[in-house]
Coordinates of C-alpha atoms in Angstrom, one line a residue:
M183 CA -28.6 102.9 5.1
S184 CA -26.9 99.9 2.9
T185 CA -29.1 98.0 0.4
E186 CA -27.3 94.8 1.6
S187 CA -28.1 92.3 3.7
P188 CA -26.6 91.4 7.2
N189 CA -25.0 88.6 5.5
S190 CA -23.9 89.9 2.6
P191 CA -20.2 89.3 1.2
A192 CA -19.2 93.1 2.7
D193 CA -20.3 92.8 6.0
L194 CA -18.6 89.3 6.2
T195 CA -15.4 91.1 5.2
S196 CA -15.9 94.0 7.6
A197 CA -16.5 91.6 10.5
R198 CA -13.5 89.4 9.7
A199 CA -11.4 92.6 9.4
L200 CA -12.8 94.2 12.6
A201 CA -12.0 90.7 14.6
G202 CA -8.8 90.8 13.8
P203 CA -6.0 89.4 11.5
S204 CA -7.2 86.2 9.7
R205 CA -5.8 82.3 9.9
A206 CA -3.5 81.5 6.9
A207 CA -6.0 80.8 3.8
V208 CA -6.9 77.3 3.1
P209 CA -7.0 76.2 -0.4
A210 CA -10.8 75.3 -1.3
K211 CA -11.6 72.3 -2.6
A212 CA -13.1 73.6 -5.6
T213 CA -11.1 72.5 -8.6
K214 CA -11.4 75.9 -10.1
A215 CA -12.2 79.3 -7.9
C216 CA -11.3 82.8 -7.6
S217 CA -8.7 83.7 -4.3
R218 CA -11.4 85.9 -2.7
C219 CA -13.6 82.8 -2.5
R220 CA -11.3 80.4 -1.6
E221 CA -10.0 83.0 1.3
L222 CA -13.8 82.4 2.7
K223 CA -14.1 79.2 1.9
L224 CA -17.2 79.5 0.1
A225 CA -18.5 78.5 -3.4
C226 CA -17.3 80.7 -6.2
R227 CA -21.0 81.3 -7.8
R228 CA -21.2 82.7 -11.4
G229 CA -21.5 86.6 -12.0
S230 CA -24.1 88.2 -14.0
T231 CA -22.2 88.7 -17.3
G232 CA -20.3 85.4 -17.1
D233 CA -18.2 83.4 -15.3
L234 CA -15.8 86.0 -14.7
P235 CA -15.9 88.2 -12.3
C236 CA -18.0 86.4 -9.7
L237 CA -21.2 87.1 -7.9
R238 CA -18.8 87.9 -4.9
C239 CA -16.5 90.2 -6.5
E240 CA -19.0 91.8 -8.9
V241 CA -20.9 92.8 -5.5
S242 CA -17.8 93.8 -3.5
K243 CA -16.7 95.6 -7.1
S244 CA -13.3 93.8 -6.2
Q245 CA -10.7 92.0 -8.6
C246 CA -11.8 88.4 -9.2
V247 CA -8.3 86.4 -9.6
V248 CA -9.0 82.8 -10.4
L249 CA -5.8 80.1 -9.4
E250 CA -5.9 76.9 -10.7
K251 CA -5.3 74.2 -8.1
R252 CA -1.9 72.4 -8.6
K253 CA -2.3 68.9 -9.8
R254 CA 0.2 66.3 -8.1
E255 CA 2.3 64.7 -10.9
S256 CA 1.6 60.7 -11.0
A257 CA 4.0 58.5 -11.2
S258 CA 4.0 56.4 -14.4
L259 CA 2.6 52.8 -14.9
S260 CA 5.9 51.0 -15.5
L261 CA 7.7 53.0 -12.7
K262 CA 5.0 51.7 -10.1
V263 CA 5.5 47.8 -11.0
H264 CA 9.1 48.1 -11.1
E265 CA 9.1 49.2 -7.5
Q266 CA 6.2 46.5 -7.1
E267 CA 8.4 44.0 -8.4
A268 CA 11.5 45.0 -6.4
A269 CA 9.9 45.2 -3.8
T270 CA 8.4 41.4 -4.3
S271 CA 11.7 40.7 -4.6
R272 CA 13.0 41.8 -1.5
L273 CA 10.4 40.1 0.4
S274 CA 11.0 36.8 -1.3
N275 CA 14.5 36.8 -1.3
E276 CA 13.6 37.3 2.5
L277 CA 11.3 34.5 3.5
R278 CA 13.1 32.2 1.0
D279 CA 16.0 33.1 3.4
N280 CA 13.9 32.5 6.9
I281 CA 12.4 29.2 5.4
S282 CA 15.6 27.9 4.7
T283 CA 17.1 28.6 8.2
I284 CA 14.0 27.3 9.8
S285 CA 14.3 24.1 8.3
Q286 CA 17.5 23.7 9.2
M287 CA 17.0 24.6 12.8
R288 CA 13.7 22.1 12.6
S289 CA 15.9 19.2 11.3
M290 CA 18.6 20.0 14.1
I291 CA 15.8 20.1 16.8
D292 CA 14.3 16.9 15.5
A293 CA 17.0 15.0 15.6
L294 CA 17.7 15.8 19.3
E295 CA 14.3 15.1 20.0
R296 CA 14.8 12.1 18.7
R297 CA 18.0 10.9 20.4
C298 CA 16.4 12.6 23.9
Y299 CA 13.9 10.4 23.5
A300 CA 15.9 7.4 23.0
L301 CA 17.6 8.0 25.6
E302 CA 14.5 7.8 28.4
S303 CA 13.4 5.0 26.5
A304 CA 16.5 3.2 27.2
S305 CA 16.8 4.5 31.0
V306 CA 12.9 3.1 31.4
N307 CA 13.7 -0.1 29.7
G308 CA 16.6 -0.7 31.8
A309 CA 18.9 -0.5 28.6
S310 CA 22.7 1.0 29.4
T311 CA 23.4 3.2 26.2
S312 CA 26.0 5.8 25.9
L313 CA 26.0 8.8 24.1
A314 CA 29.1 6.7 22.2
S315 CA 26.9 4.0 21.0
M316 CA 24.3 6.9 20.1
G317 CA 26.9 7.7 17.6
T318 CA 27.6 11.3 17.9
Q319 CA 30.3 10.9 15.6
S320 CA 28.6 9.2 12.9
P321 CA 28.3 10.4 9.5
A322 CA 24.2 11.0 10.2
N323 CA 24.4 13.0 13.2
T324 CA 27.5 15.1 11.6
S325 CA 25.1 15.8 8.1
V326 CA 22.3 16.9 10.2
L327 CA 24.6 19.8 11.7
S328 CA 25.8 20.9 8.4
H329 CA 24.1 23.2 5.1
H330 CA 22.6 19.3 3.9
S331 CA 20.7 18.7 7.4
A332 CA 18.0 17.4 5.6
L333 CA 18.5 14.1 5.0
D334 CA 17.8 13.7 8.9
S335 CA 15.9 10.3 8.2
A336 CA 19.5 9.1 8.3
V337 CA 20.0 9.8 12.2
T338 CA 17.0 7.2 12.4
R339 CA 18.7 4.6 9.7
T340 CA 21.9 4.4 11.9
T341 CA 20.7 5.0 15.3
P342 CA 20.6 1.7 17.0
R343 CA 17.1 0.6 17.5
L344 CA 16.0 0.1 20.6
P345 CA 13.2 -2.8 21.7
D346 CA 9.9 -1.8 22.8
P347 CA 8.2 -3.0 25.3
V348 CA 6.9 -6.6 24.2
E349 CA 2.6 -6.4 25.1
P350 CA 1.2 -8.7 22.6
T351 CA -2.1 -7.0 21.1
Q352 CA -5.1 -8.6 20.4
S353 CA -4.6 -8.6 16.6
A354 CA -1.3 -10.2 17.3
I355 CA -2.9 -13.0 19.4
E356 CA -5.5 -14.0 17.0
E357 CA -2.9 -14.2 14.4
L358 CA -1.8 -16.9 16.1
E359 CA -4.6 -18.7 17.6
H360 CA -7.2 -18.2 14.8
G361 CA -7.8 -19.8 11.2
D362 CA -5.6 -22.1 9.1
I363 CA -1.4 -21.7 9.2
T364 CA -2.0 -21.0 5.1
T365 CA -4.0 -17.5 5.7
T366 CA -3.5 -14.3 7.6
K367 CA -5.9 -11.4 9.2
L368 CA -2.9 -8.4 9.3
G369 CA -3.1 -7.9 5.4
A370 CA -0.4 -7.5 3.1
D371 CA 0.6 -4.2 3.9
A372 CA 1.8 -3.7 7.0
R373 CA 1.4 -0.2 6.7
M374 CA -2.2 -0.4 6.4
L375 CA -2.6 -1.5 10.2
S376 CA -3.1 1.3 11.9
S377 CA -3.7 0.0 14.9
L378 CA -0.1 -0.6 15.8
N379 CA 1.3 2.4 15.3
M380 CA 2.6 5.0 17.8
S381 CA 0.0 7.1 19.8
S382 CA -0.5 10.6 18.8
S383 CA 1.7 11.6 22.2
A384 CA 4.3 9.1 21.7
T385 CA 4.8 10.4 18.0
V386 CA 5.4 14.0 19.1
A387 CA 7.6 12.6 22.0
M388 CA 9.6 11.2 19.1
Y389 CA 9.6 13.5 16.8
G390 CA 8.5 17.2 18.1
G391 CA 5.4 19.6 17.7
K392 CA 2.7 19.1 15.3
R393 CA 3.8 20.8 12.5
K394 CA 0.9 23.3 11.3
R395 CA 2.4 24.0 8.1
D396 CA 4.9 21.7 5.7
D397 CA 6.8 24.1 3.9
Y398 CA 6.4 22.0 0.2
E399 CA 9.3 23.3 -1.3
G400 CA 12.1 22.9 1.2
D401 CA 10.9 19.2 1.8
A402 CA 10.5 18.3 -2.1
R403 CA 14.2 19.3 -1.8
I404 CA 15.1 16.7 0.8
A405 CA 12.7 14.5 -0.5
F406 CA 14.8 14.3 -4.3
T407 CA 17.8 14.1 -2.6
I408 CA 17.4 10.9 -0.1
F409 CA 16.0 9.2 -3.6
T410 CA 18.8 10.4 -5.7
V411 CA 21.3 8.9 -2.9
R412 CA 19.4 6.1 -1.8
C413 CA 17.1 4.8 -4.6
L414 CA 18.4 6.3 -8.2
P415 CA 22.0 3.7 -8.4
A416 CA 19.6 0.7 -8.4
I417 CA 16.8 2.3 -11.0
I418 CA 17.8 0.7 -14.7
F419 CA 15.6 3.8 -16.5
F420 CA 17.9 6.5 -15.2
D421 CA 22.0 7.0 -14.6
P422 CA 23.1 8.0 -11.8
N423 CA 26.0 10.0 -12.9
D424 CA 23.5 12.3 -15.4
P425 CA 24.2 15.9 -14.3
S426 CA 21.1 16.8 -15.7
F427 CA 18.6 14.7 -13.3
T428 CA 18.5 18.1 -10.5
H429 CA 15.3 18.9 -8.9
E430 CA 15.0 21.8 -11.3
E431 CA 15.7 19.4 -14.4
V432 CA 13.0 16.7 -13.5
F433 CA 10.3 19.1 -12.5
K434 CA 10.7 20.8 -16.0
R435 CA 10.9 17.3 -17.9
S436 CA 8.1 15.6 -16.4
L437 CA 5.9 16.3 -13.7
L438 CA 4.7 12.2 -13.3
L439 CA 8.7 12.0 -12.9
Y440 CA 8.8 14.2 -10.5
W441 CA 6.4 13.6 -8.3
A442 CA 6.6 9.9 -8.3
V443 CA 10.8 10.6 -7.1
I444 CA 9.4 13.1 -4.4
T445 CA 7.1 10.3 -3.6
V446 CA 9.7 7.5 -3.3
G447 CA 11.9 9.7 -1.3
A448 CA 9.6 11.5 1.1
R449 CA 8.6 7.6 2.2
E450 CA 12.0 7.1 3.3
S451 CA 12.0 9.9 6.2
P452 CA 9.3 9.5 9.0
N453 CA 9.3 13.4 9.2
L454 CA 8.0 13.7 5.2
K455 CA 4.8 12.2 5.9
G456 CA 2.6 14.9 5.2
L457 CA 4.6 16.0 1.8
F458 CA 4.3 12.1 1.3
T459 CA 0.4 11.9 1.1
T460 CA 0.5 15.2 -1.2
A461 CA 2.8 13.5 -3.5
Q462 CA 1.2 10.2 -3.9
A463 CA -1.8 11.9 -4.6
N464 CA -0.3 13.9 -7.6
T465 CA 1.2 10.7 -8.4
I466 CA -2.0 8.8 -8.9
D467 CA -3.7 11.9 -10.5
L468 CA -0.8 11.8 -13.3
L469 CA -0.7 8.3 -13.4
R470 CA -4.3 8.4 -14.2
Q471 CA -4.1 10.9 -17.3
T472 CA -1.1 9.2 -18.6
V473 CA -2.7 5.8 -18.3
A474 CA 0.6 4.0 -17.8
G475 CA 2.0 4.3 -21.8
P476 CA -0.3 3.5 -24.1
P477 CA -1.4 7.2 -25.1
L478 CA 2.5 7.6 -25.6
G479 CA 3.0 5.0 -28.3
L480 CA 5.4 2.5 -25.9
H481 CA 4.0 -0.3 -27.2
R482 CA 4.4 0.3 -30.8
T483 CA 7.8 0.9 -30.4
F484 CA 9.6 -1.9 -30.9
A485 CA 7.3 -2.4 -34.0
N486 CA 8.7 1.0 -35.4
I487 CA 12.6 0.2 -35.0
A488 CA 14.0 0.7 -38.3
D489 CA 17.5 -1.4 -37.6
K490 CA 16.9 -3.6 -34.6
R491 CA 21.0 -4.3 -34.8
Q492 CA 21.6 -0.8 -33.9
P493 CA 18.7 1.0 -32.5
L494 CA 18.2 4.5 -31.1
A495 CA 19.4 5.3 -27.1
S496 CA 15.9 6.3 -27.1
E497 CA 14.3 3.3 -28.7
V498 CA 16.0 1.3 -26.0
R499 CA 15.1 3.2 -23.2
D500 CA 11.4 3.3 -23.9
V501 CA 11.2 -0.5 -24.8
R502 CA 12.9 -1.3 -21.7
L503 CA 10.4 0.9 -20.2
W504 CA 7.0 -0.9 -21.8
V505 CA 8.5 -4.6 -20.9
T506 CA 8.7 -3.5 -17.1
I507 CA 5.2 -2.1 -17.5
T508 CA 3.8 -5.2 -18.7
I509 CA 5.7 -7.5 -16.8
Q510 CA 4.7 -5.4 -13.4
D511 CA 1.2 -5.7 -14.5
Y512 CA 1.5 -9.0 -15.2
F513 CA 2.5 -9.9 -11.4
H514 CA -0.3 -8.0 -10.1
S515 CA -3.3 -10.0 -12.2
I516 CA -1.8 -12.9 -10.7
A517 CA -1.8 -10.7 -6.8
H518 CA -5.7 -9.6 -7.6
G519 CA -6.6 -12.6 -9.3
S520 CA -7.8 -10.3 -12.1
P521 CA -6.9 -10.5 -15.8
P522 CA -3.9 -8.4 -17.0
H523 CA -4.4 -4.7 -17.9
F524 CA -2.2 -4.7 -20.9
P525 CA -2.5 -8.1 -23.6
H526 CA 1.0 -8.0 -24.8
R527 CA 2.3 -10.4 -22.7
K528 CA 4.4 -12.4 -24.6
D529 CA 5.4 -9.2 -26.8
A530 CA 7.3 -8.1 -23.9
F531 CA 8.7 -11.2 -23.2
E532 CA 10.2 -11.1 -27.2
Q533 CA 11.1 -7.1 -26.2
A534 CA 12.9 -8.5 -23.2
Q535 CA 15.1 -11.4 -25.3
W536 CA 16.0 -8.8 -27.6
L537 CA 17.4 -6.3 -25.3
L538 CA 19.8 -9.3 -24.1
T539 CA 21.1 -9.1 -27.8
L540 CA 22.4 -5.4 -27.7
S541 CA 25.8 -4.9 -27.0
D542 CA 25.5 -2.1 -24.4
S543 CA 22.5 -4.8 -22.5
L544 CA 21.9 -3.9 -18.9
P545 CA 22.4 -6.3 -16.1
N546 CA 18.8 -5.5 -15.2
D547 CA 17.7 -6.9 -18.4
N548 CA 18.3 -9.9 -17.3
R549 CA 16.3 -9.2 -14.1
L550 CA 13.2 -9.1 -16.9
V551 CA 14.0 -12.2 -18.5
A552 CA 14.1 -13.9 -15.2
T553 CA 11.2 -12.2 -14.4
Y554 CA 8.6 -13.0 -16.9
E555 CA 9.8 -16.8 -16.6
Y556 CA 9.1 -16.7 -12.9
E557 CA 5.7 -15.2 -13.6
E558 CA 4.5 -18.1 -15.9
I559 CA 5.3 -20.4 -13.2
A560 CA 3.8 -18.6 -10.9
H561 CA 0.5 -17.8 -13.6
S562 CA 0.5 -21.4 -13.9
I563 CA 0.0 -22.4 -10.3
Q564 CA -2.6 -19.7 -9.7
D565 CA -4.9 -21.3 -12.6
E566 CA -4.5 -24.4 -11.2
W567 CA -5.4 -23.3 -7.2
S568 CA -7.5 -20.2 -8.0
H569 CA -10.5 -20.6 -5.4
A570 CA -8.9 -23.5 -3.6
R571 CA -9.8 -26.1 -6.1
C572 CA -7.3 -28.7 -6.4
P573 CA -7.0 -30.8 -9.8
P574 CA -7.4 -34.0 -8.8
D575 CA -3.8 -35.2 -9.6
W576 CA -2.7 -32.3 -7.5
E577 CA 0.2 -34.1 -6.2
A578 CA 1.8 -34.8 -9.4
E579 CA 0.9 -30.9 -10.5
I580 CA 2.7 -29.6 -7.3
Q581 CA 6.1 -31.9 -8.3
R582 CA 5.8 -30.4 -11.9
R583 CA 5.6 -26.9 -10.6
S584 CA 8.4 -27.8 -8.0
D585 CA 10.8 -29.1 -10.9
A586 CA 10.0 -26.1 -13.2
L587 CA 10.9 -23.3 -10.1
N588 CA 14.5 -25.5 -9.2
A589 CA 15.1 -25.5 -13.4
W590 CA 14.8 -21.5 -13.1
Y591 CA 17.1 -21.4 -10.0
T592 CA 19.4 -23.4 -11.4
K593 CA 19.9 -21.2 -15.1
W594 CA 19.6 -17.6 -13.0
L595 CA 21.7 -18.0 -9.7
P596 CA 25.2 -18.3 -11.5
I597 CA 23.9 -15.6 -14.2
S598 CA 23.0 -13.4 -11.4
A599 CA 25.9 -14.1 -9.5
E600 CA 28.1 -12.7 -12.6
E601 CA 26.6 -9.6 -12.1
S602 CA 28.0 -6.4 -9.8
A603 CA 27.1 -6.4 -6.3
M604 CA 25.2 -3.0 -6.6
S605 CA 22.4 -5.6 -8.7
T606 CA 19.9 -6.8 -6.1
T607 CA 19.0 -9.9 -8.3
L608 CA 21.2 -12.9 -6.6
S609 CA 19.2 -11.8 -3.4
N610 CA 15.7 -11.2 -5.0
I611 CA 16.4 -14.3 -6.7
K612 CA 16.9 -16.4 -3.9
V613 CA 13.9 -14.4 -1.9
H614 CA 11.8 -15.7 -4.5
F615 CA 12.8 -19.1 -4.9
H616 CA 12.1 -19.9 -1.3
L617 CA 9.0 -17.9 -1.2
A618 CA 7.5 -20.1 -4.2
H619 CA 8.6 -22.9 -2.4
L620 CA 6.4 -21.9 0.6
A621 CA 3.5 -21.2 -1.6
L622 CA 3.4 -24.1 -3.7
N623 CA 3.5 -26.6 -1.1
A624 CA 1.2 -24.3 1.8
T625 CA -1.8 -25.1 -1.5
A626 CA -1.6 -28.9 0.1
L627 CA -2.1 -27.4 3.8
R628 CA -5.4 -25.5 3.4
G629 CA -7.7 -25.7 5.8
V630 CA -5.4 -27.1 8.6
K631 CA -6.4 -25.6 11.5
T632 CA -5.5 -28.4 14.4
A633 CA -3.0 -31.0 14.6
Q634 CA -5.5 -33.3 13.7
D635 CA -6.2 -31.7 10.6
I636 CA -2.2 -33.3 9.3
T637 CA -2.5 -36.0 7.9
Q638 CA 0.2 -38.6 6.1
T639 CA -0.1 -37.0 2.9
R640 CA 0.4 -33.6 4.5
L641 CA 2.8 -33.8 6.5
K642 CA 5.4 -34.3 3.7
Y643 CA 4.1 -30.9 2.3
L644 CA 4.5 -29.4 5.6
H645 CA 8.1 -30.5 6.2
Q646 CA 8.6 -29.0 3.2
S647 CA 6.7 -25.7 3.5
V648 CA 8.6 -25.4 7.5
N649 CA 12.2 -26.3 5.2
S650 CA 11.4 -23.3 2.3
A651 CA 10.1 -21.0 5.7
R652 CA 13.5 -21.8 7.9
A653 CA 15.4 -20.9 4.1
E654 CA 14.0 -17.5 4.0
C655 CA 14.7 -16.7 7.8
R656 CA 18.2 -17.5 7.6
L657 CA 18.3 -15.7 4.5
C658 CA 17.3 -12.8 5.5
A659 CA 19.9 -12.3 8.6
E660 CA 22.5 -13.4 6.4
E661 CA 22.4 -11.5 3.5
F662 CA 19.9 -8.2 4.6
Q663 CA 21.7 -7.0 7.5
P664 CA 21.5 -3.2 7.7
P665 CA 22.3 -1.1 5.8
A666 CA 20.9 -3.5 2.9
I667 CA 17.5 -4.1 4.7
Q668 CA 16.7 -0.1 4.4
F669 CA 17.0 -0.4 0.7
V670 CA 14.3 -2.8 -0.2
G671 CA 10.8 -2.7 -1.0
E672 CA 7.4 -3.0 1.5
T673 CA 6.9 -6.6 -0.6
T674 CA 10.2 -7.9 0.6
L675 CA 9.7 -7.1 4.0
Y676 CA 6.3 -8.6 4.3
I677 CA 8.0 -11.8 2.4
F678 CA 10.3 -12.2 5.3
M679 CA 7.5 -11.5 8.2
S680 CA 5.4 -13.9 6.5
A681 CA 7.6 -16.6 6.6
A682 CA 8.4 -15.9 10.1
I683 CA 4.7 -16.1 11.1
F684 CA 4.5 -19.3 9.4
L685 CA 6.8 -20.9 11.5
L686 CA 5.0 -19.5 14.5
K687 CA 1.8 -21.4 13.7
V688 CA 3.1 -24.2 12.8
I689 CA 5.3 -24.7 16.1
R690 CA 1.9 -23.3 18.0
L691 CA -0.1 -26.2 16.3
L692 CA 3.0 -28.9 17.2
P693 CA 4.9 -27.5 20.0
A694 CA 6.5 -30.6 20.2
M695 CA 8.1 -30.9 16.7
G696 CA 12.0 -30.6 16.4
Q697 CA 14.4 -28.2 17.0
V698 CA 11.7 -25.4 17.9
T699 CA 14.8 -23.5 20.3
L700 CA 16.6 -23.2 16.5
I701 CA 13.6 -21.9 14.9
F702 CA 12.9 -19.3 17.5
A703 CA 16.7 -18.2 17.2
E704 CA 16.2 -17.5 13.6
I705 CA 13.0 -15.7 13.9
Q706 CA 14.7 -13.7 16.5
G707 CA 17.0 -13.0 13.7
V708 CA 14.4 -11.7 11.2
I709 CA 13.3 -9.5 13.8
D710 CA 16.5 -8.2 14.4
V711 CA 17.1 -7.3 11.2
L712 CA 13.5 -5.8 10.6
D713 CA 13.7 -3.7 13.2
H714 CA 16.1 -1.4 11.5
V715 CA 13.6 -0.5 9.4
S716 CA 11.7 2.9 9.4
G717 CA 8.4 2.6 11.6
Q718 CA 9.6 -1.1 12.8
V719 CA 5.9 -2.1 12.3
H720 CA 6.6 -5.8 10.9
A721 CA 9.5 -6.4 13.6
Q722 CA 6.6 -4.7 16.4
I723 CA 4.3 -7.2 15.1
L724 CA 6.9 -10.7 15.2
R725 CA 7.8 -9.4 18.8
Q726 CA 4.2 -9.5 20.1
M727 CA 3.7 -12.8 18.6
L728 CA 7.1 -14.1 19.5
S729 CA 6.5 -13.2 23.1
H730 CA 2.7 -14.6 23.2
L731 CA 3.9 -17.8 22.1
R732 CA 6.5 -18.5 23.7
T733 CA 4.7 -17.8 27.4
H734 CA 1.8 -20.1 25.7
L735 CA 4.2 -22.9 25.2
S736 CA 5.6 -22.3 29.0
M737 CA 2.2 -23.5 30.1
R738 CA 1.8 -26.5 28.5
P739 CA 3.4 -29.7 30.0
Q740 CA 6.5 -31.1 28.9
L741 CA 6.2 -34.3 26.5
N742 CA 8.5 -36.6 26.6
V743 CA 9.3 -36.8 22.6
P744 CA 12.6 -37.7 21.0
T745 CA 14.3 -33.9 20.1
P746 CA 16.4 -34.4 16.9
A747 CA 20.2 -34.0 17.3
P748 CA 20.9 -30.0 15.7
E749 CA 23.7 -31.0 13.4
D750 CA 21.2 -33.6 11.8
P751 CA 20.4 -32.3 8.4
G752 CA 17.3 -34.7 8.3
A753 CA 15.8 -33.6 11.7
G754 CA 12.5 -33.6 11.7
T755 CA 11.3 -36.2 9.3
A756 CA 7.7 -36.7 8.8
G757 CA 8.3 -40.3 11.0
D758 CA 9.3 -38.2 13.5
M759 CA 6.7 -35.2 13.2
M760 CA 3.6 -38.1 12.4
A761 CA 4.9 -39.3 16.2
Q762 CA 4.8 -35.5 17.7
I763 CA 1.5 -35.0 16.2
V764 CA -0.1 -38.1 17.8
A765 CA 1.4 -37.5 21.0
E766 CA 0.8 -33.9 21.0
A767 CA -3.1 -34.3 20.1
Q768 CA -3.7 -37.0 22.7
S769 CA -1.8 -34.9 25.8
W770 CA -3.1 -31.3 25.3
P771 CA -7.0 -29.7 24.7
Q772 CA -7.2 -28.1 21.2
I773 CA -7.5 -24.4 20.8
E774 CA -10.6 -22.8 19.3
T775 CA -10.0 -22.1 16.1
A776 CA -13.4 -20.8 14.6
V777 CA -13.0 -18.3 12.2
E778 CA -15.8 -15.5 12.4
P779 CA -18.5 -16.0 9.6
G780 CA -18.1 -14.0 6.4
R781 CA -14.5 -13.2 7.5
V782 CA -12.0 -13.7 4.3
D783 CA -8.6 -13.8 5.1
D784 CA -5.5 -13.7 2.9
D785 CA -4.2 -16.6 0.8
I786 CA -0.3 -17.2 1.8
W787 CA -0.2 -17.4 -2.4
S788 CA -0.8 -13.3 -2.6
W789 CA 2.3 -12.9 -0.7
F790 CA 3.6 -15.0 -3.7
G791 CA 1.7 -13.4 -6.3
D792 CA 2.0 -9.6 -5.0
S793 CA 6.2 -9.8 -4.6
S794 CA 7.8 -9.1 -7.8
F795 CA 11.6 -9.1 -7.4
A796 CA 11.2 -7.5 -10.5
E797 CA 10.3 -4.0 -8.5
P798 CA 13.4 -1.3 -8.0
V799 CA 14.9 -0.4 -4.9
G800 CA 13.2 2.3 -2.6
T801 CA 9.8 1.8 -5.2
I802 CA 6.7 1.7 -3.2
Q803 CA 3.3 -0.5 -4.3
P804 CA 0.6 1.2 -1.9
R805 CA -2.9 -0.8 -1.6
L806 CA -4.7 0.4 -4.5
D807 CA -8.3 -0.2 -5.7
P808 CA -7.4 -3.2 -8.1
Q809 CA -9.7 -2.3 -10.6
D810 CA -7.8 0.4 -11.2
P811 CA -5.5 -0.2 -14.2
L812 CA -2.6 2.0 -12.8
D813 CA -2.5 0.6 -9.2
F814 CA 0.1 -1.7 -10.1
I815 CA 2.7 1.6 -11.4
M816 CA 2.4 3.5 -8.6
A817 CA 6.0 5.2 -8.4
L818 CA 7.6 2.6 -10.8
D819 CA 10.7 3.5 -11.5
A820 CA 9.0 7.0 -12.2
L821 CA 7.5 7.1 -16.0

């Protein structure tokens, strides 16, 4: 009888031998085991004499052979990193190619959808618009189909604008019917009028489906290209022919400069709205970090120049930059009614005059000096007429300021006329000259809400204000036809709209005044020009107000008041206007013009103070916190 147990290794071996040929040997999971234990898939136990032979081989008296498990050779770390980098690079290139393809397709689709939407609108409104009139062979449409289709906003710029259905909104009606003629409830920035923006459905219909994720890298290049094409030639700090002014080089040079450029360029395209919001936030944050110049030592540059007759190019650039910062700060202090943040106004004026003495001075250096002198007149008026308080001899003060404006205009008009056509100084001098006269004479009209409020003394200033507003409207129609209107800032657009609104309010009070038909035609000319601006908010407001006023006047009784001849340059004199006012006041009940309690309107002088003709073409001036010392420098020439 055998002394081994039933489950001994010998019995297991005998049982497997009787059962037939065994399966292929599977290596055990143990790192070190003999061949017999591996075959049986059992643990290799230590024998009585040591590790070898094992207990199972010792009992069965068989040879104990240990086989080391061969481990797989691991690749080196550098080889793994190289393989991962190659795979990442390959995927990155594929992703970049796909993004570029998607961006081009998206631009083409958006352009086609805009054209389809315009054609549908034309058919609904009864307008006969052919494919030829849509500019199918225009450079803008050709660029959409090219590799640089990123400038898709050019299609919107060059495509004829179709008038929207005129349905006066409540805000447009209230603007005409309530408040005095020198105030406005619409605010100084038309971009704040969210109630007049297109609905989400209209936006989707015009620009396609809502984009779930913005390709900021591709869109940033598009915005940069738009900036270099449209805005760069008008900014005095950069050379348009500088080969180093590229997307990559500007990003390496300064993040503040980069995001300011992207902000200005993104604002020009309706399809870059998401990028504009991001770039604007980044620019504001960087401006707060740099505090707009003092930590950079720009205000000390002029004093540290060794030879002021032969300064370095970098020194001239820094002085010109600091002068612009100070002048812009001064202008915004007038607009907000707060003291300037940088008390270097007189020093900046001396530095601006020094720039004119240099042999390589720029035409825009004249612009800086002219802006400073203009600000001095504006600030003196702001001090005298702040908080609706007029000095005792206010008529003499108005005349003195008016003479100062005329002298300033006479001085700078011939100087600006000698500049090149690229410079906008001449047009801006004309714009702000008429604006200043309108605002100056309107100070005598504060509180005028009805025809009875217009006294004989006020009538003279009303007549002068109307003439200035009409001159502003004619200037808009004559010198800012597209594409010129597309290259001005938001402030200039608001100046034209404000002048037209002032005329509409005067006609609402005095419908029997002379040349109403001509004034309506001049306002319509402003609407036609502003209709080419992206967004069309200004034109939409004026169109609604003009339609409402025409409907309102058609319901009033006709007065037998003599109308001056159109060719008479003195039409609408004080005596004729007073007779019309008396007849109008006696023949028609006045409209209720009560202003809501506690409501504060924007004074017309804010148009003057917030309108710097020193602003570069294409810059933006968002409404930020007036207490923020950096609100004035938002995207100003990209510090």
